[in-house]
Amino acid sequence: APLYVTNWNQFKSDLNLAKQMGIQGISVDVWWGNVEGEKDNQFDFSYYDQVFAAIKAADLEIIPIMSFHQCGGNVGDDYNVYLPNWIWTKYEGQSIRGEKLSSENLKYKSSQGNYSSEYIALWADEVVKNEYIDFMNAFEDHYGEMYREDIEEINISGGPSGELRYPSYNSHDKDTGYPSKGAMQCYSDLAQVDFRTAMLEKYKSLEGINRAWNCNLTNINEVTPPMDGDYFFYNNGSHSYYESQYGKDLLAWYNGALVTHGKNMLTYAETAFDEELDHIKLGIKIPGVHWQMASDTTPRAAEVCAGIINSDFSESNGYGYNPILKMISSFNGRVVLHFTCLEMNDYAGNNTSTPKTLVAYVGDSAAKLGVEIKGENALSGGNDAAYFWNNIEEAVSKHHYNGVTILRLRDVVEGQSYNYYKRLIETYRPSEETDTVNVNFKVKNAQTYWGQNVYIVGSIKALGEWNVDKAVILTPTKYSEWEVSIGDIPAYITFEFKFIKKDASGTVIWESGNNHVYTTGGDGGTFISTWQ
């Protein structure tokens, strides 16, 4: 949807065209600064009442984004809304790990010494978490009963632009945008205290840190992020950021703090959406930081500064993305990952930029860990070009992306883009008239105790859409073997599922390992699993 609707007739017309194309739903930024901007715990959803009513009237699904970030100042922003002003002073004087909170400590501070107010710094999560939960509780209270059957997924903002990242290439700093490596954002007092604490936990003492880093620090306050400018990234052929133990430790902490923040935000959402919306999947987005990937001097440095990878770029570590992917996987199928830049070609505009390669890296790595992944284009516009849609189709057909979001509605309901998008939908999304099939599921060696049963739950309606309360029970056919035949599964689709055990009290034990992935044919089929 538009960042903010001003032309309602145009919006409603575009929604009807979207429905005709076969588009499933519309994602909508629900701006924290708009809803709770005036006063703490005073919520005004009146604008979204109009937006959601228009989407439902067009028979489309709603995908709200809990937008805890600023709008304005980033590429494609044509609207401005800021974080609630009261948030910066509400917690003044409180302490985290001995540091008193101020408005500055709630913000990211960069290596250039600048502060970003686009998103609350993750090191303050433990203090401000109730602000996030209160906002999402208010959303459920207001819309849960009304739209529980119309909301397809709820996305959770994890940083600037709604992405799980640091503001490493944002406007508060100079000369850090594309195609530069950006600037690290861990220089606030709160961030540095957290880094020192993490290093003391790992190495037990300053002496242990000196041994590991081969240095001679004399005071724990000398344990800091790099103060040597760009030398940390490149100095006469050396790359401290991924070659030195100091660099590896710093990036493990920097990336790890971001991963923990992502887990926090998703956990807050699970806590808040505990009634009418507790069955709905959650989504979180990371950006396609595709520049500097092929750099000879600072490879992957832009992703490093954004915090989305650590210093291990190997395929076995998901090219750096496994920490985020494993965190998402820990939610047992409840969380969908969204990734950007699906439309772009490698080396288009910059010889260090390889977005198409990156899309493959992340999609393939997500699939290996059983993480459901969807994609979107990085920039609105350019939708009438054949390469734009060919690249998206390649991501879907070859790299496991099973959903697509396009920026923005106005860009796809007219021109050649309309035809390209409609064709993509017709190719990959089964129509309502698609034949359904039966699939037989058999589990061998699923050891259970008295009163415990085996169920199957998965990503499609017939398998409860990951809601364990709607999981389908299997029948024991002989000792340690269980099976069930499930109908009404669309033919020729790919879906994911897992087996679970539940006892009489409702306690759930998930099958370990990755999600099962199964593609139906025209005659259904049989899936056999061994669960020991």
Short mmCIF file of C-alpha atoms in Angstrom, two decimals:
data_model
loop_
_atom_site.label_atom_id
_atom_site.label_comp_id
_atom_site.label_asym_id
_atom_site.label_seq_id
_atom_site.Cartn_x
_atom_site.Cartn_y
_atom_site.Cartn_z
CA ALA A 1 0.00 0.00 0.00
CA PRO A 2 1.07 3.63 -0.19
CA LEU A 3 3.04 4.77 2.84
CA TYR A 4 0.02 6.97 3.58
CA VAL A 5 -3.18 7.11 1.54
CA THR A 6 -4.32 10.57 0.46
CA ASN A 7 -6.28 9.78 -2.72
CA TRP A 8 -8.95 7.39 -1.50
CA ASN A 9 -10.75 7.00 -4.83
CA GLN A 10 -7.47 6.05 -6.51
CA PHE A 11 -6.62 3.63 -3.69
CA LYS A 12 -9.98 1.85 -3.90
CA SER A 13 -9.74 1.62 -7.68
CA ASP A 14 -6.23 0.17 -7.44
CA LEU A 15 -7.41 -2.40 -4.88
CA ASN A 16 -10.10 -3.62 -7.27
CA LEU A 17 -7.56 -3.93 -10.07
CA ALA A 18 -5.26 -5.86 -7.72
CA LYS A 19 -8.05 -8.31 -6.99
CA GLN A 20 -8.66 -8.80 -10.71
CA MET A 21 -4.96 -9.60 -11.18
CA GLY A 22 -5.10 -12.33 -8.56
CA ILE A 23 -3.12 -10.47 -5.90
CA GLN A 24 -3.80 -12.08 -2.53
CA GLY A 25 -3.33 -9.24 -0.06
CA ILE A 26 -2.05 -5.76 0.67
CA SER A 27 0.67 -4.97 3.19
CA VAL A 28 0.12 -1.82 5.24
CA ASP A 29 2.54 0.09 7.47
CA VAL A 30 0.81 0.71 10.80
CA TRP A 31 2.96 3.60 11.96
CA TRP A 32 3.67 3.71 15.69
CA GLY A 33 4.22 7.45 15.40
CA ASN A 34 0.78 7.94 13.87
CA VAL A 35 -1.19 5.75 16.25
CA GLU A 36 0.48 6.59 19.59
CA GLY A 37 2.31 9.76 18.68
CA GLU A 38 0.28 12.19 20.74
CA LYS A 39 0.50 10.59 24.16
CA ASP A 40 1.73 7.39 25.84
CA ASN A 41 -1.00 4.69 25.80
CA GLN A 42 -3.36 6.91 23.81
CA PHE A 43 -4.07 5.05 20.56
CA ASP A 44 -5.81 6.40 17.48
CA PHE A 45 -6.46 3.78 14.77
CA SER A 46 -9.05 5.83 12.86
CA TYR A 47 -6.92 6.13 9.70
CA TYR A 48 -6.36 2.36 9.62
CA ASP A 49 -10.08 1.75 10.10
CA GLN A 50 -10.52 3.29 6.65
CA VAL A 51 -7.56 1.49 5.08
CA PHE A 52 -8.52 -1.97 6.34
CA ALA A 53 -12.19 -1.50 5.45
CA ALA A 54 -11.20 -0.59 1.89
CA ILE A 55 -8.95 -3.65 1.56
CA LYS A 56 -11.64 -5.98 2.91
CA ALA A 57 -14.27 -4.42 0.63
CA ALA A 58 -12.05 -5.39 -2.32
CA ASP A 59 -11.98 -9.00 -0.99
CA LEU A 60 -8.23 -8.84 -0.35
CA GLU A 61 -6.31 -10.00 2.70
CA ILE A 62 -4.58 -7.59 5.07
CA ILE A 63 -0.87 -7.85 5.95
CA PRO A 64 -0.22 -5.21 8.64
CA ILE A 65 3.32 -4.17 9.49
CA MET A 66 3.93 -3.15 13.08
CA SER A 67 6.05 -0.17 11.98
CA PHE A 68 8.14 0.87 14.96
CA HIS A 69 10.44 2.87 12.69
CA GLN A 70 10.49 6.36 11.23
CA CYS A 71 9.17 7.03 7.75
CA GLY A 72 11.07 9.63 5.78
CA GLY A 73 14.69 10.08 4.76
CA ASN A 74 15.11 6.73 3.01
CA VAL A 75 14.92 5.72 -0.65
CA GLY A 76 11.34 5.80 -1.91
CA ASP A 77 9.91 7.64 1.12
CA ASP A 78 7.25 10.14 0.07
CA TYR A 79 5.77 10.60 3.55
CA ASN A 80 7.16 11.60 6.94
CA VAL A 81 6.22 10.25 10.35
CA TYR A 82 8.53 10.10 13.35
CA LEU A 83 8.71 8.00 16.47
CA PRO A 84 6.51 9.24 19.32
CA ASN A 85 8.32 12.22 20.81
CA TRP A 86 7.53 11.18 24.38
CA ILE A 87 9.59 8.00 24.06
CA TRP A 88 12.90 9.87 24.17
CA THR A 89 12.30 11.29 27.65
CA LYS A 90 10.09 8.67 29.32
CA TYR A 91 12.97 6.55 30.63
CA GLU A 92 15.51 9.26 31.45
CA GLY A 93 17.43 8.44 34.61
CA GLN A 94 16.73 4.70 34.58
CA SER A 95 19.76 2.41 34.34
CA ILE A 96 20.81 -0.54 32.20
CA ARG A 97 23.98 -2.33 33.29
CA GLY A 98 25.03 0.71 35.31
CA GLU A 99 24.47 3.21 32.49
CA LYS A 100 21.87 5.91 33.00
CA LEU A 101 19.42 6.21 30.14
CA SER A 102 19.10 9.41 28.18
CA SER A 103 17.58 10.24 24.83
CA GLU A 104 21.04 9.71 23.31
CA ASN A 105 21.39 6.22 24.80
CA LEU A 106 18.08 5.23 23.24
CA LYS A 107 19.55 6.02 19.83
CA TYR A 108 22.16 4.37 17.65
CA LYS A 109 25.49 6.24 17.58
CA SER A 110 27.74 5.72 14.58
CA SER A 111 31.50 5.65 14.14
CA GLN A 112 31.11 9.20 12.79
CA GLY A 113 29.67 10.29 16.15
CA ASN A 114 26.16 10.90 14.79
CA TYR A 115 22.90 9.74 16.38
CA SER A 116 19.98 8.14 14.55
CA SER A 117 16.42 8.64 15.76
CA GLU A 118 14.83 6.37 13.14
CA TYR A 119 14.48 3.43 15.53
CA ILE A 120 15.14 2.79 19.22
CA ALA A 121 18.55 1.21 19.69
CA LEU A 122 18.35 -2.50 20.45
CA TRP A 123 20.46 -2.19 23.60
CA ALA A 124 17.42 -0.60 25.28
CA ASP A 125 15.07 -3.51 24.53
CA GLU A 126 14.74 -4.63 28.13
CA VAL A 127 13.54 -1.16 29.14
CA VAL A 128 11.23 -0.28 26.24
CA LYS A 129 9.83 -3.73 25.45
CA ASN A 130 6.49 -2.89 27.06
CA GLU A 131 6.05 -0.03 24.59
CA TYR A 132 6.16 -2.55 21.74
CA ILE A 133 3.89 -5.00 23.55
CA ASP A 134 1.40 -2.27 24.52
CA PHE A 135 1.15 -1.12 20.91
CA MET A 136 0.57 -4.64 19.58
CA ASN A 137 -1.91 -5.39 22.37
CA ALA A 138 -3.84 -2.28 21.39
CA PHE A 139 -3.81 -3.40 17.76
CA GLU A 140 -5.24 -6.81 18.68
CA ASP A 141 -7.83 -5.27 21.00
CA HIS A 142 -8.97 -2.96 18.22
CA TYR A 143 -8.87 -5.32 15.22
CA GLY A 144 -8.64 -8.87 16.52
CA GLU A 145 -12.30 -9.75 16.53
CA MET A 146 -13.13 -7.70 13.45
CA TYR A 147 -10.38 -8.93 11.12
CA ARG A 148 -9.12 -12.23 12.56
CA GLU A 149 -10.12 -14.07 9.35
CA ASP A 150 -8.84 -11.32 7.02
CA ILE A 151 -5.27 -10.87 8.30
CA GLU A 152 -2.88 -13.16 6.44
CA GLU A 153 0.36 -12.33 8.25
CA ILE A 154 1.66 -9.70 10.69
CA ASN A 155 5.10 -8.30 10.00
CA ILE A 156 7.26 -6.91 12.80
CA SER A 157 9.60 -3.96 12.26
CA GLY A 158 13.10 -4.79 13.50
CA GLY A 159 14.97 -1.63 12.57
CA PRO A 160 15.21 1.26 10.09
CA SER A 161 12.87 0.91 7.10
CA GLY A 162 11.20 -1.91 9.02
CA GLU A 163 14.21 -4.17 8.42
CA LEU A 164 16.21 -6.16 10.95
CA ARG A 165 19.45 -4.18 10.61
CA TYR A 166 21.44 -1.27 11.98
CA PRO A 167 21.07 2.18 10.31
CA SER A 168 24.51 1.78 8.73
CA TYR A 169 23.66 3.53 5.47
CA ASN A 170 21.09 6.06 6.63
CA SER A 171 20.92 9.82 6.31
CA HIS A 172 22.22 10.74 9.79
CA ASP A 173 25.75 9.90 8.55
CA LYS A 174 27.69 11.33 5.61
CA ASP A 175 28.81 9.32 2.60
CA THR A 176 27.63 5.96 3.95
CA GLY A 177 24.95 5.07 1.42
CA TYR A 178 25.15 2.84 -1.64
CA PRO A 179 27.70 1.78 -2.81
CA SER A 180 29.92 2.49 0.23
CA LYS A 181 30.44 0.04 3.08
CA GLY A 182 28.48 2.25 5.48
CA ALA A 183 29.30 2.94 9.13
CA MET A 184 29.02 0.76 12.22
CA GLN A 185 26.45 1.89 14.79
CA CYS A 186 27.72 0.60 18.14
CA TYR A 187 29.34 3.68 19.69
CA SER A 188 26.77 4.78 22.27
CA ASP A 189 27.72 4.37 25.93
CA LEU A 190 25.10 1.63 26.28
CA ALA A 191 26.45 -0.29 23.27
CA GLN A 192 30.05 -0.09 24.47
CA VAL A 193 29.15 -1.29 27.95
CA ASP A 194 27.38 -4.24 26.37
CA PHE A 195 30.45 -5.06 24.24
CA ARG A 196 32.76 -4.96 27.28
CA THR A 197 30.38 -7.13 29.26
CA ALA A 198 30.23 -9.68 26.44
CA MET A 199 34.03 -9.82 26.12
CA LEU A 200 34.51 -10.24 29.89
CA GLU A 201 31.96 -13.04 29.87
CA LYS A 202 33.88 -14.76 27.08
CA TYR A 203 37.47 -14.22 28.27
CA LYS A 204 36.87 -13.85 32.06
CA SER A 205 39.35 -10.98 32.54
CA LEU A 206 41.20 -8.14 30.82
CA GLU A 207 44.27 -10.38 30.77
CA GLY A 208 42.28 -13.00 28.89
CA ILE A 209 41.18 -10.40 26.37
CA ASN A 210 44.79 -9.26 25.86
CA ARG A 211 45.93 -12.82 25.23
CA ALA A 212 43.15 -13.47 22.73
CA TRP A 213 43.65 -10.21 20.87
CA ASN A 214 47.45 -10.07 21.20
CA CYS A 215 47.36 -6.58 22.68
CA ASN A 216 48.27 -4.72 25.88
CA LEU A 217 45.17 -2.96 27.14
CA THR A 218 45.52 -1.57 30.66
CA ASN A 219 41.89 -0.68 31.42
CA ILE A 220 38.61 -2.42 30.59
CA ASN A 221 37.33 0.87 29.17
CA GLU A 222 39.86 0.44 26.36
CA VAL A 223 37.75 -2.47 25.08
CA THR A 224 35.86 -0.57 22.42
CA PRO A 225 34.60 -0.85 18.87
CA PRO A 226 37.27 0.16 16.32
CA MET A 227 38.48 3.75 16.71
CA ASP A 228 40.92 3.59 13.79
CA GLY A 229 38.56 4.52 11.00
CA ASP A 230 38.73 2.40 7.88
CA TYR A 231 41.91 0.58 8.96
CA PHE A 232 39.73 -1.97 10.72
CA PHE A 233 38.34 -2.97 7.34
CA TYR A 234 41.41 -2.65 5.15
CA ASN A 235 45.05 -1.81 5.90
CA ASN A 236 47.79 -2.68 3.40
CA GLY A 237 46.13 -5.93 2.36
CA SER A 238 44.93 -7.01 5.81
CA HIS A 239 41.29 -7.24 6.86
CA SER A 240 40.96 -7.04 10.63
CA TYR A 241 37.19 -7.31 10.46
CA TYR A 242 37.25 -10.97 9.45
CA GLU A 243 40.87 -12.05 9.88
CA SER A 244 41.75 -10.96 13.44
CA GLN A 245 40.33 -12.48 16.63
CA TYR A 246 39.30 -8.98 17.71
CA GLY A 247 37.35 -8.56 14.47
CA LYS A 248 35.71 -11.95 14.75
CA ASP A 249 34.70 -11.25 18.36
CA LEU A 250 33.38 -7.78 17.55
CA LEU A 251 31.27 -8.95 14.62
CA ALA A 252 29.97 -12.00 16.49
CA TRP A 253 28.77 -9.63 19.21
CA TYR A 254 27.45 -6.97 16.78
CA ASN A 255 25.56 -9.51 14.68
CA GLY A 256 24.51 -11.47 17.77
CA ALA A 257 22.98 -8.38 19.39
CA LEU A 258 20.90 -7.81 16.25
CA VAL A 259 19.81 -11.46 16.14
CA THR A 260 18.78 -11.27 19.80
CA HIS A 261 16.81 -8.11 19.05
CA GLY A 262 15.00 -9.89 16.22
CA LYS A 263 14.13 -12.73 18.57
CA ASN A 264 13.00 -10.23 21.20
CA MET A 265 10.67 -8.43 18.79
CA LEU A 266 9.10 -11.68 17.57
CA THR A 267 8.71 -12.89 21.16
CA TYR A 268 7.06 -9.61 22.12
CA ALA A 269 4.65 -10.15 19.21
CA GLU A 270 3.84 -13.68 20.39
CA THR A 271 3.21 -12.28 23.87
CA ALA A 272 0.95 -9.51 22.59
CA PHE A 273 -1.01 -11.45 19.98
CA ASP A 274 -2.31 -14.02 22.43
CA GLU A 275 -6.04 -13.98 21.73
CA GLU A 276 -7.87 -13.46 18.42
CA LEU A 277 -4.65 -13.09 16.41
CA ASP A 278 -2.62 -15.88 18.03
CA HIS A 279 -3.06 -18.15 14.99
CA ILE A 280 -1.56 -15.74 12.47
CA LYS A 281 1.96 -16.11 11.13
CA LEU A 282 4.55 -13.45 11.89
CA GLY A 283 7.00 -12.00 9.42
CA ILE A 284 10.34 -10.21 9.73
CA LYS A 285 12.41 -8.62 6.98
CA ILE A 286 16.13 -8.30 6.33
CA PRO A 287 17.46 -6.13 3.50
CA GLY A 288 19.36 -7.18 0.43
CA VAL A 289 22.59 -5.28 1.10
CA HIS A 290 24.09 -6.35 -2.19
CA TRP A 291 26.88 -3.81 -2.64
CA GLN A 292 30.46 -4.45 -1.56
CA MET A 293 29.82 -8.18 -1.96
CA ALA A 294 32.32 -8.46 -4.80
CA SER A 295 34.72 -5.81 -3.50
CA ASP A 296 38.42 -6.71 -3.72
CA THR A 297 39.34 -4.60 -0.70
CA THR A 298 36.32 -4.83 1.66
CA PRO A 299 34.24 -7.87 0.67
CA ARG A 300 30.83 -8.13 2.41
CA ALA A 301 31.63 -5.00 4.47
CA ALA A 302 28.26 -3.31 3.81
CA GLU A 303 26.42 -6.35 5.18
CA VAL A 304 28.82 -6.41 8.13
CA CYS A 305 28.14 -2.76 9.02
CA ALA A 306 24.40 -3.41 8.73
CA GLY A 307 24.89 -6.25 11.24
CA ILE A 308 23.10 -8.88 9.19
CA ILE A 309 26.13 -11.20 8.87
CA ASN A 310 29.10 -12.04 11.03
CA SER A 311 32.71 -12.67 9.99
CA ASP A 312 32.13 -16.21 8.70
CA PHE A 313 31.06 -15.80 5.08
CA SER A 314 31.24 -19.51 4.28
CA GLU A 315 28.50 -21.52 2.62
CA SER A 316 28.31 -23.74 5.72
CA ASN A 317 27.35 -20.63 7.70
CA GLY A 318 24.72 -19.64 5.15
CA TYR A 319 27.18 -17.10 3.69
CA GLY A 320 26.97 -15.31 7.04
CA TYR A 321 23.17 -15.48 7.42
CA ASN A 322 22.79 -18.64 9.53
CA PRO A 323 22.57 -16.83 12.89
CA ILE A 324 19.48 -14.94 11.69
CA LEU A 325 18.05 -18.00 9.93
CA LYS A 326 18.51 -20.24 12.96
CA MET A 327 16.80 -17.66 15.15
CA ILE A 328 13.79 -17.63 12.82
CA SER A 329 13.81 -21.43 12.65
CA SER A 330 13.56 -21.57 16.45
CA PHE A 331 9.95 -20.33 16.16
CA ASN A 332 8.97 -23.69 14.59
CA GLY A 333 7.39 -22.39 11.41
CA ARG A 334 5.49 -19.45 12.96
CA VAL A 335 7.82 -16.85 11.40
CA VAL A 336 8.34 -16.03 7.73
CA LEU A 337 11.51 -14.32 6.51
CA HIS A 338 11.16 -11.55 3.93
CA PHE A 339 14.15 -10.59 1.77
CA THR A 340 14.61 -7.78 -0.73
CA CYS A 341 16.25 -7.05 -4.11
CA LEU A 342 14.68 -9.97 -6.00
CA GLU A 343 14.36 -7.92 -9.18
CA MET A 344 17.98 -6.83 -9.61
CA ASN A 345 20.81 -7.98 -11.88
CA ASP A 346 24.37 -8.54 -10.74
CA TYR A 347 26.82 -5.69 -11.43
CA ALA A 348 24.06 -3.30 -12.54
CA GLY A 349 25.43 0.15 -11.76
CA ASN A 350 28.36 -0.97 -9.60
CA ASN A 351 31.07 -3.58 -10.02
CA THR A 352 30.91 -4.66 -6.36
CA SER A 353 27.15 -5.27 -6.41
CA THR A 354 25.78 -8.81 -6.82
CA PRO A 355 22.11 -8.79 -5.72
CA LYS A 356 21.08 -11.75 -7.85
CA THR A 357 23.81 -13.88 -6.29
CA LEU A 358 22.77 -12.70 -2.83
CA VAL A 359 19.12 -13.62 -3.45
CA ALA A 360 20.26 -17.16 -4.28
CA TYR A 361 22.55 -17.33 -1.22
CA VAL A 362 19.81 -16.36 1.22
CA GLY A 363 17.01 -18.36 -0.40
CA ASP A 364 19.05 -21.55 -0.58
CA SER A 365 20.39 -21.11 2.96
CA ALA A 366 16.89 -20.53 4.32
CA ALA A 367 15.65 -23.72 2.66
CA LYS A 368 18.44 -25.76 4.23
CA LEU A 369 17.27 -24.68 7.69
CA GLY A 370 13.57 -25.10 6.92
CA VAL A 371 12.83 -21.36 7.03
CA GLU A 372 9.93 -20.14 4.90
CA ILE A 373 11.12 -17.21 2.79
CA LYS A 374 9.31 -14.62 0.70
CA GLY A 375 10.79 -11.79 -1.32
CA GLU A 376 10.21 -8.32 -2.62
CA ASN A 377 11.76 -5.82 -4.96
CA ALA A 378 14.24 -3.36 -3.47
CA LEU A 379 13.05 -0.22 -5.25
CA SER A 380 9.68 0.85 -6.56
CA GLY A 381 9.68 1.58 -10.27
CA GLY A 382 11.22 -0.26 -13.19
CA ASN A 383 8.42 -2.80 -13.06
CA ASP A 384 7.74 -2.66 -16.80
CA ALA A 385 11.10 -4.27 -17.67
CA ALA A 386 11.22 -7.95 -18.55
CA TYR A 387 14.44 -8.57 -16.56
CA PHE A 388 12.70 -7.32 -13.39
CA TRP A 389 10.11 -10.10 -13.52
CA ASN A 390 12.47 -12.74 -14.95
CA ASN A 391 14.73 -12.32 -11.91
CA ILE A 392 11.79 -12.59 -9.53
CA GLU A 393 10.54 -15.71 -11.28
CA GLU A 394 14.01 -17.26 -11.06
CA ALA A 395 14.07 -16.63 -7.30
CA VAL A 396 10.69 -18.36 -6.97
CA SER A 397 11.42 -21.28 -9.26
CA LYS A 398 15.02 -21.99 -8.27
CA HIS A 399 15.71 -20.53 -4.83
CA HIS A 400 12.70 -21.41 -2.64
CA TYR A 401 10.92 -18.02 -2.41
CA ASN A 402 7.25 -18.89 -2.02
CA GLY A 403 5.71 -15.43 -1.90
CA VAL A 404 6.29 -12.04 -3.48
CA THR A 405 5.53 -8.47 -2.37
CA ILE A 406 5.88 -5.68 -4.92
CA LEU A 407 6.45 -1.99 -4.19
CA ARG A 408 3.98 -0.37 -4.68
CA LEU A 409 0.35 -0.98 -5.51
CA ARG A 410 0.15 1.96 -7.95
CA ASP A 411 3.20 0.61 -9.83
CA VAL A 412 1.68 -2.79 -10.65
CA VAL A 413 -1.96 -2.12 -11.54
CA GLU A 414 -1.18 -0.37 -14.81
CA GLY A 415 1.20 -0.64 -17.75
CA GLN A 416 3.23 -3.67 -18.74
CA SER A 417 3.83 -4.44 -15.08
CA TYR A 418 0.18 -5.46 -14.77
CA ASN A 419 0.63 -8.18 -17.39
CA TYR A 420 3.95 -9.44 -16.01
CA TYR A 421 2.64 -9.69 -12.46
CA LYS A 422 -0.65 -11.29 -13.51
CA ARG A 423 1.27 -13.93 -15.49
CA LEU A 424 3.54 -14.66 -12.48
CA ILE A 425 0.51 -15.10 -10.23
CA GLU A 426 -1.25 -17.38 -12.70
CA THR A 427 1.90 -19.52 -13.00
CA TYR A 428 2.59 -20.03 -9.30
CA ARG A 429 -0.59 -19.47 -7.32
CA PRO A 430 -3.27 -22.16 -7.65
CA SER A 431 -6.70 -20.80 -8.50
CA GLU A 432 -9.73 -21.59 -6.36
CA GLU A 433 -10.76 -24.13 -8.99
CA THR A 434 -7.54 -26.15 -8.68
CA ASP A 435 -8.18 -29.83 -8.08
CA THR A 436 -7.49 -31.12 -4.59
CA VAL A 437 -5.82 -34.40 -3.70
CA ASN A 438 -5.34 -36.76 -0.77
CA VAL A 439 -1.91 -37.23 0.79
CA ASN A 440 -1.08 -40.12 3.10
CA PHE A 441 1.33 -39.34 5.93
CA LYS A 442 3.06 -42.20 7.74
CA VAL A 443 5.44 -41.93 10.70
CA LYS A 444 7.61 -44.82 11.81
CA ASN A 445 9.37 -45.22 15.15
CA ALA A 446 7.58 -42.30 16.78
CA GLN A 447 8.00 -43.44 20.37
CA THR A 448 5.20 -42.27 22.66
CA TYR A 449 4.03 -42.90 26.18
CA TRP A 450 0.54 -43.59 27.51
CA GLY A 451 -1.84 -40.73 26.73
CA GLN A 452 0.47 -39.09 24.18
CA ASN A 453 -0.57 -38.75 20.53
CA VAL A 454 1.15 -37.85 17.26
CA TYR A 455 -0.09 -34.98 15.10
CA ILE A 456 0.89 -33.22 11.88
CA VAL A 457 0.83 -29.44 11.50
CA GLY A 458 2.00 -27.38 8.55
CA SER A 459 1.89 -24.32 6.32
CA ILE A 460 -1.41 -24.98 4.51
CA LYS A 461 -5.00 -24.78 5.67
CA ALA A 462 -5.49 -28.56 5.61
CA LEU A 463 -2.61 -28.84 8.10
CA GLY A 464 -3.70 -26.06 10.45
CA GLU A 465 -1.42 -23.30 9.10
CA TRP A 466 1.12 -23.98 11.90
CA ASN A 467 -1.52 -23.62 14.60
CA VAL A 468 -0.89 -26.59 16.93
CA ASP A 469 -4.49 -26.36 18.14
CA LYS A 470 -5.59 -27.20 14.60
CA ALA A 471 -3.02 -29.96 14.05
CA VAL A 472 -4.35 -33.20 12.56
CA ILE A 473 -4.11 -36.31 14.72
CA LEU A 474 -2.56 -39.49 13.31
CA THR A 475 -3.90 -42.98 14.05
CA PRO A 476 -1.65 -45.78 15.36
CA THR A 477 -1.74 -48.68 12.91
CA LYS A 478 0.70 -50.85 14.83
CA TYR A 479 3.27 -50.32 17.55
CA SER A 480 5.30 -47.14 16.91
CA GLU A 481 3.72 -46.52 13.50
CA TRP A 482 1.15 -43.76 12.91
CA GLU A 483 -0.65 -42.56 9.79
CA VAL A 484 -3.39 -40.33 8.45
CA SER A 485 -4.84 -39.49 5.04
CA ILE A 486 -5.60 -35.81 4.54
CA GLY A 487 -7.76 -34.51 1.72
CA ASP A 488 -8.47 -31.05 0.34
CA ILE A 489 -4.79 -30.40 -0.32
CA PRO A 490 -4.36 -28.45 -3.59
CA ALA A 491 -2.61 -30.37 -6.34
CA TYR A 492 0.77 -29.20 -7.58
CA ILE A 493 1.73 -27.09 -4.58
CA THR A 494 4.73 -27.16 -2.26
CA PHE A 495 4.09 -26.97 1.46
CA GLU A 496 5.99 -27.48 4.72
CA PHE A 497 5.08 -29.43 7.83
CA LYS A 498 6.33 -31.16 10.96
CA PHE A 499 5.09 -33.91 13.26
CA ILE A 500 4.45 -33.13 16.90
CA LYS A 501 3.56 -35.07 20.02
CA LYS A 502 0.92 -33.82 22.44
CA ASP A 503 -0.14 -35.26 25.75
CA ALA A 504 -3.51 -34.94 27.44
CA SER A 505 -2.52 -31.64 29.06
CA GLY A 506 -1.65 -30.13 25.66
CA THR A 507 2.13 -30.13 26.13
CA VAL A 508 3.74 -30.06 22.67
CA ILE A 509 7.03 -31.66 21.59
CA TRP A 510 8.16 -30.71 18.10
CA GLU A 511 9.96 -33.11 15.80
CA SER A 512 13.61 -32.03 15.67
CA GLY A 513 15.39 -30.91 12.52
CA ASN A 514 14.22 -28.93 9.52
CA ASN A 515 10.66 -28.66 8.31
CA HIS A 516 9.58 -31.35 5.86
CA VAL A 517 8.98 -29.98 2.37
CA TYR A 518 6.51 -31.81 0.12
CA THR A 519 5.20 -31.12 -3.38
CA THR A 520 1.92 -32.73 -4.40
CA GLY A 521 1.32 -34.17 -7.80
CA GLY A 522 -1.96 -34.76 -9.54
CA ASP A 523 -2.59 -37.89 -7.51
CA GLY A 524 -1.48 -36.74 -4.08
CA GLY A 525 0.99 -39.29 -2.86
CA THR A 526 2.44 -40.77 0.33
CA PHE A 527 4.99 -39.27 2.69
CA ILE A 528 6.86 -41.59 5.06
CA SER A 529 8.99 -40.23 7.93
CA THR A 530 11.09 -41.89 10.59
CA TRP A 531 11.01 -40.06 13.92
CA GLN A 532 13.28 -41.57 16.52
#
